[in-house]
Short mmCIF file of C-alpha atoms and ligand atoms in Angstrom, two decimals:
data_model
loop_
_atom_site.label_atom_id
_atom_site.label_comp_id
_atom_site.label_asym_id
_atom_site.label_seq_id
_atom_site.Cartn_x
_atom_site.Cartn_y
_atom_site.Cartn_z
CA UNK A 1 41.26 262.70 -96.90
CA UNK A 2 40.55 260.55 -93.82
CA UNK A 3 38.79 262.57 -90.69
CA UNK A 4 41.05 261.20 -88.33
CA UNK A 5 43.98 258.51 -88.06
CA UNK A 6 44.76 256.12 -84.98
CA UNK A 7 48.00 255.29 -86.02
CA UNK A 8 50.89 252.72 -84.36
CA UNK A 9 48.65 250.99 -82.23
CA UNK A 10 47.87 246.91 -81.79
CA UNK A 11 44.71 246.77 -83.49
CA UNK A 12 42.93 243.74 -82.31
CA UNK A 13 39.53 242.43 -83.94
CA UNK A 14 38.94 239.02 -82.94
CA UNK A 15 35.54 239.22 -85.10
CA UNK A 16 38.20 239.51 -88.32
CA UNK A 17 41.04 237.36 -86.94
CA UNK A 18 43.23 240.77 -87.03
CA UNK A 19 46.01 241.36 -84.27
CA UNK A 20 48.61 243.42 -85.58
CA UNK A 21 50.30 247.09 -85.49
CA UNK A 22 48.18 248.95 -87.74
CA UNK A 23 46.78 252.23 -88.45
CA UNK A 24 43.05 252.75 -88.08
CA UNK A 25 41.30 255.70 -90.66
CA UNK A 26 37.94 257.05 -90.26
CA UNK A 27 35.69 259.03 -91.97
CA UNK A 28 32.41 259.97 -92.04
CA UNK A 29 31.70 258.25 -88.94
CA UNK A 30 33.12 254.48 -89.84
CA UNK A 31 35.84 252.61 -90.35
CA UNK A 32 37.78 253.88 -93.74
CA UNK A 33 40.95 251.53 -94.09
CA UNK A 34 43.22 249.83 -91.44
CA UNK A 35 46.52 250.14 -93.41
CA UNK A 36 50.16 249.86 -92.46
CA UNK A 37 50.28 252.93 -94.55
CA UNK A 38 49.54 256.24 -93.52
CA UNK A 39 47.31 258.32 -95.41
CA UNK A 40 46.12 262.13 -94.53
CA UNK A 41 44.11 263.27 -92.26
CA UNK A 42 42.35 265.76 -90.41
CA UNK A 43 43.52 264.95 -87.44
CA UNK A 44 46.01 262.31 -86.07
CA UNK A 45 46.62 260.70 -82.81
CA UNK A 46 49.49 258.73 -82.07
CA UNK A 47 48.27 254.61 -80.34
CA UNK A 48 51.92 253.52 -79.94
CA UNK A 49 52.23 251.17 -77.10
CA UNK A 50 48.21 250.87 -76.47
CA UNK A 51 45.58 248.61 -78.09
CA UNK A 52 43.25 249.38 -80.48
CA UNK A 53 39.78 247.80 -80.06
CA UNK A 54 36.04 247.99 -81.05
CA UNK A 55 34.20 249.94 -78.17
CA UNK A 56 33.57 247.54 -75.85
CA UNK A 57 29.74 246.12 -75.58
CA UNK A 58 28.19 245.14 -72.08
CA UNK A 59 26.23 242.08 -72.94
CA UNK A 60 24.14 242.53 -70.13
CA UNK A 61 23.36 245.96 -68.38
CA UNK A 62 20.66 247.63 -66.60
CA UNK A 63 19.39 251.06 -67.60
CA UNK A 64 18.92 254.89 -66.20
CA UNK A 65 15.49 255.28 -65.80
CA UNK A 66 13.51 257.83 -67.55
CA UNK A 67 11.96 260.37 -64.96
CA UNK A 68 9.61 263.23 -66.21
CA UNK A 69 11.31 262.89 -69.80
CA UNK A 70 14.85 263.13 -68.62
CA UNK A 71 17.03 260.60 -67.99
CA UNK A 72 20.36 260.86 -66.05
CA UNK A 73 23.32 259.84 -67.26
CA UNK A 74 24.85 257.74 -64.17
CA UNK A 75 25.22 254.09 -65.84
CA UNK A 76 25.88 255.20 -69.26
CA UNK A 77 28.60 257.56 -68.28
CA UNK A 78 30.17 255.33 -66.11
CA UNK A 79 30.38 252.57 -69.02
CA UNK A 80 31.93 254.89 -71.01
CA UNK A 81 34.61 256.36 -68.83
CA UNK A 82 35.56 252.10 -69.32
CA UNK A 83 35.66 252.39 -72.96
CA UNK A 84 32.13 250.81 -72.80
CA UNK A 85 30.23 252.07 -75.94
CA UNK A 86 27.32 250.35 -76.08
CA UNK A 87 25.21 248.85 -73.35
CA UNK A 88 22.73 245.66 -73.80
CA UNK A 89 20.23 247.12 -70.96
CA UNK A 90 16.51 245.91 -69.72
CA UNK A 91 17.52 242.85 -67.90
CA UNK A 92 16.47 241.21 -65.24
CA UNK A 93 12.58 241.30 -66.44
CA UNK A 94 12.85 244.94 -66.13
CA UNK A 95 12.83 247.56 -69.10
CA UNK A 96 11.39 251.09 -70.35
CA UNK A 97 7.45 250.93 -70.32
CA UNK A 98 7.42 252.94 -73.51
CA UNK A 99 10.14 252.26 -75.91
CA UNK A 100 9.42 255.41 -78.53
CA UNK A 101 9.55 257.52 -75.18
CA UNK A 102 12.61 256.34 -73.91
CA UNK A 103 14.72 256.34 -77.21
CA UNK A 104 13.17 260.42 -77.62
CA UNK A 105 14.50 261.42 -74.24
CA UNK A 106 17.69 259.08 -74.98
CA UNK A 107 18.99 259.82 -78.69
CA UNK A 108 21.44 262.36 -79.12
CA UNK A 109 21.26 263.37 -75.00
CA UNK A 110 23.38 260.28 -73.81
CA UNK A 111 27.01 259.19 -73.52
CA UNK A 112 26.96 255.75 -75.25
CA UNK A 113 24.70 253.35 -77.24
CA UNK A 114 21.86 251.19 -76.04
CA UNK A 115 20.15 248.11 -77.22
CA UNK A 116 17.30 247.06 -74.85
CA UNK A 117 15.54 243.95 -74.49
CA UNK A 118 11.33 243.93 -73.90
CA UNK A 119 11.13 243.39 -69.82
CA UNK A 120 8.83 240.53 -68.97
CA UNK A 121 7.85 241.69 -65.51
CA UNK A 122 7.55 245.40 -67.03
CA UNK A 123 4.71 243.71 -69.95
CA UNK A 124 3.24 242.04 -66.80
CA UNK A 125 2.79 245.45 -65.01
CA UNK A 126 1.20 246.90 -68.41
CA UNK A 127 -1.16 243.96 -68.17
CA UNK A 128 -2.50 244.52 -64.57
CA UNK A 129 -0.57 241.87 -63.13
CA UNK A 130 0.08 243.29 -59.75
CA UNK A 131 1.06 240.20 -57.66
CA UNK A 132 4.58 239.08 -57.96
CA UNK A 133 3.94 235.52 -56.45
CA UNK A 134 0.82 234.64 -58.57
CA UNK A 135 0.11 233.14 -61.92
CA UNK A 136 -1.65 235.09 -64.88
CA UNK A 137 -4.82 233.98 -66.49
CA UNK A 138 -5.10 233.89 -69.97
CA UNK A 139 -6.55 237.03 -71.15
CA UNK A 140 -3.85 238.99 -69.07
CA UNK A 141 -1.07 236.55 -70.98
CA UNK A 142 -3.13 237.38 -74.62
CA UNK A 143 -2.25 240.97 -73.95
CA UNK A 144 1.29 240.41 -72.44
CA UNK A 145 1.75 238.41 -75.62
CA UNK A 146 0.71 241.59 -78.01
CA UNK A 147 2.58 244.37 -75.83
CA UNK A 148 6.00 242.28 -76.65
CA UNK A 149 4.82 241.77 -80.11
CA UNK A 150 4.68 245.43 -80.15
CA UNK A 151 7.66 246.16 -78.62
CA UNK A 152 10.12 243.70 -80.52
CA UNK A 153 8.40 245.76 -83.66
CA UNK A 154 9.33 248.93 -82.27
CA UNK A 155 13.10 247.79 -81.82
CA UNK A 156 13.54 245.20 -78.88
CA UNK A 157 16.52 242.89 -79.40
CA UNK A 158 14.38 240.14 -77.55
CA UNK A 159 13.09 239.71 -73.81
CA UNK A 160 14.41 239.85 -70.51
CA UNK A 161 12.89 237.61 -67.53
CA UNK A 162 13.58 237.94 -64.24
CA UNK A 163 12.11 234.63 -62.84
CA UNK A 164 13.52 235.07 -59.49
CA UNK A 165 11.98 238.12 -58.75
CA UNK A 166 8.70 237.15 -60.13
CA UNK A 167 7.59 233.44 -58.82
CA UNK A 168 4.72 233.34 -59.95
CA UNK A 169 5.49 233.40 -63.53
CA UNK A 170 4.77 229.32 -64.62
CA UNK A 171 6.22 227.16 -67.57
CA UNK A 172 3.37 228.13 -70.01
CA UNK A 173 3.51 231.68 -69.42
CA UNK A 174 7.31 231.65 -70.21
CA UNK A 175 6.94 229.24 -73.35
CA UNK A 176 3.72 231.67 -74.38
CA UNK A 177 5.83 234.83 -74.41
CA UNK A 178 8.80 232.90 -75.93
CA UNK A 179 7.45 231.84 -78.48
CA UNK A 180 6.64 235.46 -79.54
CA UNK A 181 10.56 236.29 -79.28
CA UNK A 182 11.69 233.45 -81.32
CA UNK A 183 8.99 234.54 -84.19
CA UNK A 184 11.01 237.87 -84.47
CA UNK A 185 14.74 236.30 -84.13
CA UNK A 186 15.44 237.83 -80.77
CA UNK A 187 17.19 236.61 -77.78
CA UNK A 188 15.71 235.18 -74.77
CA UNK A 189 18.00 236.48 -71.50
CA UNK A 190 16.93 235.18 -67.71
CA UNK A 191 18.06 235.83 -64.18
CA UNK A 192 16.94 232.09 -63.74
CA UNK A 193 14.55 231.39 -60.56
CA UNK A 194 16.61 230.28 -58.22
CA UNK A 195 20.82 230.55 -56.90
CA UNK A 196 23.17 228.03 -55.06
CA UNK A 197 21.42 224.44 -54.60
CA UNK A 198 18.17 225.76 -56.40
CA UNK A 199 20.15 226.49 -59.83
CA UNK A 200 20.17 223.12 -61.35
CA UNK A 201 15.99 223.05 -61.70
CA UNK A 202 16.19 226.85 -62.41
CA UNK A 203 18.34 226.17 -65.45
CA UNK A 204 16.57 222.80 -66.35
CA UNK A 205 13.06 224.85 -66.35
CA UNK A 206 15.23 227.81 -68.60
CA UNK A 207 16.79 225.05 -71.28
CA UNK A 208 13.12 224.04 -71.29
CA UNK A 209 11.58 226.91 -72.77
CA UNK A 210 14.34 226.76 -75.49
CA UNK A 211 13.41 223.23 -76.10
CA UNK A 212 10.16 223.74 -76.81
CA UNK A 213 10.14 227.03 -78.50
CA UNK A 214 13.51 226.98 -80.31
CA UNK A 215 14.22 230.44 -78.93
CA UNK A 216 17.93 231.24 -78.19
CA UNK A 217 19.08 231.68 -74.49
CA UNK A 218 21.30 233.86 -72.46
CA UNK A 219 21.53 232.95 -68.88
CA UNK A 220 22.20 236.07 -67.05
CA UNK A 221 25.47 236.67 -64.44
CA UNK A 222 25.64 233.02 -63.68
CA UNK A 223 28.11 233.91 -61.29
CA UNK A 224 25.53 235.41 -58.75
CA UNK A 225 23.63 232.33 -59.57
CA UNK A 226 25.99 229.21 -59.80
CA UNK A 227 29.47 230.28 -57.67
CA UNK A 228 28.58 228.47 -54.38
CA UNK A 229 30.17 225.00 -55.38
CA UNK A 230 27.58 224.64 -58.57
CA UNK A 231 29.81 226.05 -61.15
CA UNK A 232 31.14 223.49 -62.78
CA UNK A 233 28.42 221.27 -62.84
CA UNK A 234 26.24 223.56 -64.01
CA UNK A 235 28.39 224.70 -66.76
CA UNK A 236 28.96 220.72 -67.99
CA UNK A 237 25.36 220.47 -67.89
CA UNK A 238 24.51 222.82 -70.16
CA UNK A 239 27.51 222.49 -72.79
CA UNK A 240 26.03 218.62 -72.74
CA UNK A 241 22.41 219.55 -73.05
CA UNK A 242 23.09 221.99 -75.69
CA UNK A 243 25.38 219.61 -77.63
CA UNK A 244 23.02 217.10 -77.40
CA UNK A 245 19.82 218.96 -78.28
CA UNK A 246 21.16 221.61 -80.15
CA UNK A 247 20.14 224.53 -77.89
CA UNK A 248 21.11 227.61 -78.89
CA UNK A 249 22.72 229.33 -75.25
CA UNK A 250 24.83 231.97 -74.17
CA UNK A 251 25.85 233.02 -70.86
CA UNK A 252 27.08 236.06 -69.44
CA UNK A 253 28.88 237.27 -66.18
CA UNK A 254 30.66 240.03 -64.24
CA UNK A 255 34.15 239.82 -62.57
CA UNK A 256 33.42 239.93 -58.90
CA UNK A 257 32.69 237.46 -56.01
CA UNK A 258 29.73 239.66 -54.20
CA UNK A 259 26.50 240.20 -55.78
CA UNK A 260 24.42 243.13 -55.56
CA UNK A 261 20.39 243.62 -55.51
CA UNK A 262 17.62 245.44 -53.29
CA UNK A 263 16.89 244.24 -50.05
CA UNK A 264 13.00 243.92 -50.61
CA UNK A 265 14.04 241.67 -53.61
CA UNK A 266 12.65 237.63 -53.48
CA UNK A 267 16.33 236.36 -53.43
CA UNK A 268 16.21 237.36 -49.60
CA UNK A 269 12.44 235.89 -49.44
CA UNK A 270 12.57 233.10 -46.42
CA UNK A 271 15.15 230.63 -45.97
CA UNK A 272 18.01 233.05 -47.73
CA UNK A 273 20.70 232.46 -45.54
CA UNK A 274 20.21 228.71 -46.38
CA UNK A 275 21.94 229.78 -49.30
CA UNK A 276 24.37 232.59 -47.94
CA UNK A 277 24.65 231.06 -45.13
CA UNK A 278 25.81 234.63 -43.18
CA UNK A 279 23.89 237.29 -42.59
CA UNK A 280 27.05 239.35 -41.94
CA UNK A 281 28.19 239.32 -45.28
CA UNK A 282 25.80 241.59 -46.57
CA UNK A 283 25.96 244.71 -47.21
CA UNK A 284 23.71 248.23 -47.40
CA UNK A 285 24.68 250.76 -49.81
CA UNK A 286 22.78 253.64 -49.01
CA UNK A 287 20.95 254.67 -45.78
CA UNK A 288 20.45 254.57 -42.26
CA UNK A 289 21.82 251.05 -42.18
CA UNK A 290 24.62 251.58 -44.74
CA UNK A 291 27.56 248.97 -44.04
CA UNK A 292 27.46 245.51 -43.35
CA UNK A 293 24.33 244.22 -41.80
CA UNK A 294 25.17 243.08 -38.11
CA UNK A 295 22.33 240.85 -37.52
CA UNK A 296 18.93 239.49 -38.76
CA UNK A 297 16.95 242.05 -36.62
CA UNK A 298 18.65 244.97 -38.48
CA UNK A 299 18.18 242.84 -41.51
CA UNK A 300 14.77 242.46 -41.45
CA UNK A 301 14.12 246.03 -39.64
CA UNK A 302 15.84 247.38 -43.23
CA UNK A 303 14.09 245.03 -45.62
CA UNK A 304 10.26 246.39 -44.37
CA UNK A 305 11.50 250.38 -43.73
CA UNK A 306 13.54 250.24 -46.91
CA UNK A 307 12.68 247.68 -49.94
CA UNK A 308 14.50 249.73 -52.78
CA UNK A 309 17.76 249.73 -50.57
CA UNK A 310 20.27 248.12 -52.60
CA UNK A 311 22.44 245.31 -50.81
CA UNK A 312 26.07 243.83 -51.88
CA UNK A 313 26.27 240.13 -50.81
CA UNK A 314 29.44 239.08 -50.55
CA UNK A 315 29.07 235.42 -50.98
CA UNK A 316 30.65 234.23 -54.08
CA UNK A 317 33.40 231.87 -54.17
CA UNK A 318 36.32 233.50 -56.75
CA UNK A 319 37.26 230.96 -58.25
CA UNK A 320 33.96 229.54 -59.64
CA UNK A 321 33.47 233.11 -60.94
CA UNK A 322 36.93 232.51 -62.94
CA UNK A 323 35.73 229.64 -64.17
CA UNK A 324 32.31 231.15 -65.68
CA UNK A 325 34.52 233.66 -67.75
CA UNK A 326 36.94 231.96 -68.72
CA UNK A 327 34.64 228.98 -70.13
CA UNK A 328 33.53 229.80 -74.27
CA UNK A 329 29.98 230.39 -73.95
CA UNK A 330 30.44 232.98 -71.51
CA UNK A 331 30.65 237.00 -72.22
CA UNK A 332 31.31 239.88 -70.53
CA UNK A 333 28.12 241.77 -68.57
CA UNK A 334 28.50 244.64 -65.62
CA UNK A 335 24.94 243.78 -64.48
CA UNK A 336 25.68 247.88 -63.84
CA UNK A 337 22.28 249.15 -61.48
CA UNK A 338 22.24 251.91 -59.64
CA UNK A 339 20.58 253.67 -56.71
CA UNK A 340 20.61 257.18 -56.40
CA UNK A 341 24.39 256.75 -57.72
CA UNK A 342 25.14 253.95 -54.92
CA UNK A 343 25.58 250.26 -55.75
CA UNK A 344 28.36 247.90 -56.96
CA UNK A 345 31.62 248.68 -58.33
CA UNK A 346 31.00 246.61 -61.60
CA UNK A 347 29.05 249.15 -62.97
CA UNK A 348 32.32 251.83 -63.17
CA UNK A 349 34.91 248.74 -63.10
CA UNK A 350 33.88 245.81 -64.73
CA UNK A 351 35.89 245.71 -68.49
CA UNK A 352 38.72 247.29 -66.96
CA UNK A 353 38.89 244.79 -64.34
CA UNK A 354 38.56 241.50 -66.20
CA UNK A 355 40.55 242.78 -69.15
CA UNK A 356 43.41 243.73 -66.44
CA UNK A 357 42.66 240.63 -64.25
CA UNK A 358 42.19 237.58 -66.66
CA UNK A 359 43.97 238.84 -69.62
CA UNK A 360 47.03 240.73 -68.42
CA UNK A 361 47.84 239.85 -64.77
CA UNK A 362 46.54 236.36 -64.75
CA UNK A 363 46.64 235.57 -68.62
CA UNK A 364 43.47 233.09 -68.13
CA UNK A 365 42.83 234.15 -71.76
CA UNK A 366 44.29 235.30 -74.60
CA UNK A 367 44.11 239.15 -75.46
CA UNK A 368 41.99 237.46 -78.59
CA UNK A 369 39.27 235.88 -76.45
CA UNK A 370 39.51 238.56 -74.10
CA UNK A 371 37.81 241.22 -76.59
CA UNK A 372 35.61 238.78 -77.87
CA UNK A 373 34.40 238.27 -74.91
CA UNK A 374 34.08 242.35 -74.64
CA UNK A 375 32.86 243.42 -77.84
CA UNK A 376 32.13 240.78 -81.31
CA UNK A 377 30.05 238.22 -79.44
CA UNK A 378 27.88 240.19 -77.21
CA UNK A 379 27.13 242.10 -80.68
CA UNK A 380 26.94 239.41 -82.73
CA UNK A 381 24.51 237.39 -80.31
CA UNK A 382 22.19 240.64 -80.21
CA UNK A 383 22.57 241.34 -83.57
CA UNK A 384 24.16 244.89 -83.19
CA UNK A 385 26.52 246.26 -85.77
CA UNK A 386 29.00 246.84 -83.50
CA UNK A 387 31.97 245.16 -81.57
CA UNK A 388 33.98 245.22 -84.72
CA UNK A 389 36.57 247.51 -86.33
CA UNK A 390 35.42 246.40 -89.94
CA UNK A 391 36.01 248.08 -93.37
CA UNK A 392 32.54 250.56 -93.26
CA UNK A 393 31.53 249.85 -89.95
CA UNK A 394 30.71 252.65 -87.21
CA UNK A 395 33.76 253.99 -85.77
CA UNK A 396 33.07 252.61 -82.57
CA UNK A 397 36.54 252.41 -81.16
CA UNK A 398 38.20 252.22 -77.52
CA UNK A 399 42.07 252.31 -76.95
CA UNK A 400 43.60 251.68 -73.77
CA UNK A 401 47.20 250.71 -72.31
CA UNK A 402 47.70 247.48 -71.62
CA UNK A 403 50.57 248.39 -69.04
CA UNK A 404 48.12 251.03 -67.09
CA UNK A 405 44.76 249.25 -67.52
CA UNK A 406 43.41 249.35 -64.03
CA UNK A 407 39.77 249.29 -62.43
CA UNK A 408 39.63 251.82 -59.37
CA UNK A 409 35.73 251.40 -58.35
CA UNK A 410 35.86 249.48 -55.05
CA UNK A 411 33.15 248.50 -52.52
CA UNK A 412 33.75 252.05 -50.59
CA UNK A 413 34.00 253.89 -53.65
CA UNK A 414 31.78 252.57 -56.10
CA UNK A 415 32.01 255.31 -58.82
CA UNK A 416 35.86 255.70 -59.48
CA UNK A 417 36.79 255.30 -63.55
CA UNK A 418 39.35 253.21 -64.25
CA UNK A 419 42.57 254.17 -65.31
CA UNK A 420 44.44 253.21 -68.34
CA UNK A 421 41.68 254.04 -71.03
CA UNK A 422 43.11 256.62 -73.23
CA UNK A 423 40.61 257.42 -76.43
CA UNK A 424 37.12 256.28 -76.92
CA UNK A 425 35.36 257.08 -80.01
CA UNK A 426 31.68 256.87 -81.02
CA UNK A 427 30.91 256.93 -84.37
CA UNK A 428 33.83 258.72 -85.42
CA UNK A 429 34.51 261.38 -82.72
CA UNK A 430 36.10 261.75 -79.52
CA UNK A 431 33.88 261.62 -76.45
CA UNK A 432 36.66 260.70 -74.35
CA UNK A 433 40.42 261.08 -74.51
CA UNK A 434 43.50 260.76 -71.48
CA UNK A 435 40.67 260.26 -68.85
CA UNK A 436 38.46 263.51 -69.55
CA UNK A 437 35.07 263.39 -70.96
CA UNK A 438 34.75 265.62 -73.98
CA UNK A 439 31.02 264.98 -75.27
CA UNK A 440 28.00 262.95 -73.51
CA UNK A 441 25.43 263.01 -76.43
CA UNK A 442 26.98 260.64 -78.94
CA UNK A 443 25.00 257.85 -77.96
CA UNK A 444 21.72 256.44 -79.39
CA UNK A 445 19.70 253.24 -79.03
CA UNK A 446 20.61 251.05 -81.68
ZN1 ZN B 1 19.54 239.87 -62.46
#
């Protein structure tokens, strides 16, 4: 007897080439039999009309942080309330200190899965590095080199860099600490050092390190990086490269033409709006000076009072973005971060918005590629076992209508879920069903 059958609905798993009207049994936590039969159950829920697909997994996501042993449930929830069930988090260079802690406080207490990377600007902090703009010597880089070592052993799915934010990291460092991720299998992911007109050295210096260590790459949102008349370009350049050198890269992105990070951050270091170009597009989430900025005094009075403010820069151009997702190297990430619940709307809106968008308004993909692009290849790529609705694998499963599918999170209202997401399911049971959250603590870091 099966625990529970999803039966009637489209059941689409691009990872085994299956699109058809099928019924879905679980037990014991994992996929039993997808059958056109229907077998008994414990419990039955009727998917006619809706799709049927593995929980969806952000290929590039930021985490809560863990305060005093606790950590709050703002990101995670939010992903799942988009059918979100597991989270690829510690981007950016920036990850848990102490892995054992965070995966105690986060085990059986949070709403979906996690898979972090190491954080190379949180290994530089271990290692006394205190200045963002300078280079580390070599005794600090022996012990940055062991404390990832360490980390990949205690279950890091690679290492996160966040070059931009953290100049003074140079060539050998990077190669030093690759080196170390490519020895355990794992997945080098970079918010490259520089946007706009600085992108094509920032992702010549990034194919570099994969040239001479062999590591594989993920270039992180390369819409916030390349979508101010780079895009294609950059894109051509590294399909050639790769082709020609056989580099090993992946790239993800998020579905919306404004980019969001804190004020105090280097991408507004001098000579910004070079790139931007207006000051006026920019926004403040949270504050005194919350809403656009007006002008580079209130700017800069902002960026010294209030370095942690986050800011949404709406600068992108659209279209490039359009053309990152749509392009076959490229998966789905929110970049989800939070400040004290404020931020972007990609962190609530992100799958529900480019499945809606790109598949089903726009049909710039196929509903295949579109939940590869959501689930098998961000899993495959970080070696999860997940993003799949395989014979014995965990029941990981989201199902949402097509016709209703909707993201609501907007710049006001950052925080709105989606509509459209009926049933999400984490190993085996409900946590969510017809838009209310039943349980928060199914998650685990995988
Ligand atoms: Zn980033």
């Amino acid at each position: 007897m099966l625990d529970l059958i999803l039966k009637n609905g489209l059941v689409c798993d691009p990872a085994n080439s299956i699109q058809s009207i099928l019924n879905v049994g679980i037990r014991n936590g994992r996929i039993a039999c997808l059958t056109s039969e229907s077998f008994p159950a414990a419990a039955e829920i009727d998917c006619a009309g809706h799709i049927v697909s593995p929980g969806f997994v952000d290929a590039h996501s930021h985490e809560d942080d863990l305060r005093a042993g606790h950590i709050e449930a703002d990101i995670t929830l939010r992903a799942l309330r988009q059918g979100v069930t597991t989270l690829v988090a510690g981007n950016c260079g920036d990850a848990p200190r102490d892995l054992p802690a965070y995966c105690a406080a986060y085990d059986g207490k949070q709403p979906v899965n996690m898979a972090l990377l190491a954080g190379h600007t949180t290994i530089r902090r271990l290692c006394g590095a205190r200045n963002k703009y300078a280079p580390v010597d070599e005794a600090t880089l022996a012990a940055m080199c062991e404390t990832l070592e360490r980390q990949l052993t205690e279950g890091a799915k690679g290492l996160s860099m966040g070059i931009r934010y953290e100049p003074g990291m140079t060539l050998g460092e990077m190669c030093a600490m690759a080196a170390v991720v490519k020895r355990f299998g794992g997945v080098l992911a970079a918010h490259v050092r520089g946007d706009a007109f600085e992108i094509y050295d920032a992702i010549e210096e990034f194919l570099e390190i994969g040239r001479r260590t062999g590591v594989r790459l993920q270039i992180s949102h390369i819409g916030s990086m390349a979508a101010y008349g780079q895009m294609a370009e950059v894109l051509s350049y590294v399909d050639r490269r790769a082709a020609a050198e056989g580099l090993d890269v992946r790239i993800d992105c998020y579905p919306y033409d404004a980019f969001c990070t804190s004020i105090g951050a280097t991408t507004y270091d001098d000579g910004f709006l070079d790139r931007y170009h207006d000051v006026t597009r920019i926004e403040l989430t949270d504050g005194e000076y919350k809403g656009f900025i007006p002008n580079m005094e209130v700017f800069e009075k902002a960026r010294r009072e209030h370095p942690e403010y986050l800011t949404i820069a709406h600068v992108m151009n659209g279209a490039e973005v359009d053309m990152a997702l749509t392009h076959p190297r490229t998966m789905l990430g929110s970049d989800g971060v939070l400040l004290n619940g404020a931020g972007h709307p990609r962190a609530a809106g992100a799958f529900a918005r480019f499945l809606a968008q790109y598949v089903f308004e726009r049909k710039l993909l196929s509903l295949n590629e579109g939940i590869a692009k959501t689930t098998c290849e961000a899993a495959t790529r970080f070696g999860l076992d997940r993003g799949t609705l395989g014979i014995g694998r965990a029941a990981d499963v989201t199902v949402f209508d097509p016709k209703r599918l909707k993201d609501k999170a907007t710049f006001a209202e950052p925080a709105l879920p989606p509509e459209g997401v009926r049933l999400v399911l984490l190993g085996g049971v409900i946590a969510l069903q017809d838009g209310e959250v039943l349980r928060t603590d199914l998650g685990k870091i995988l």
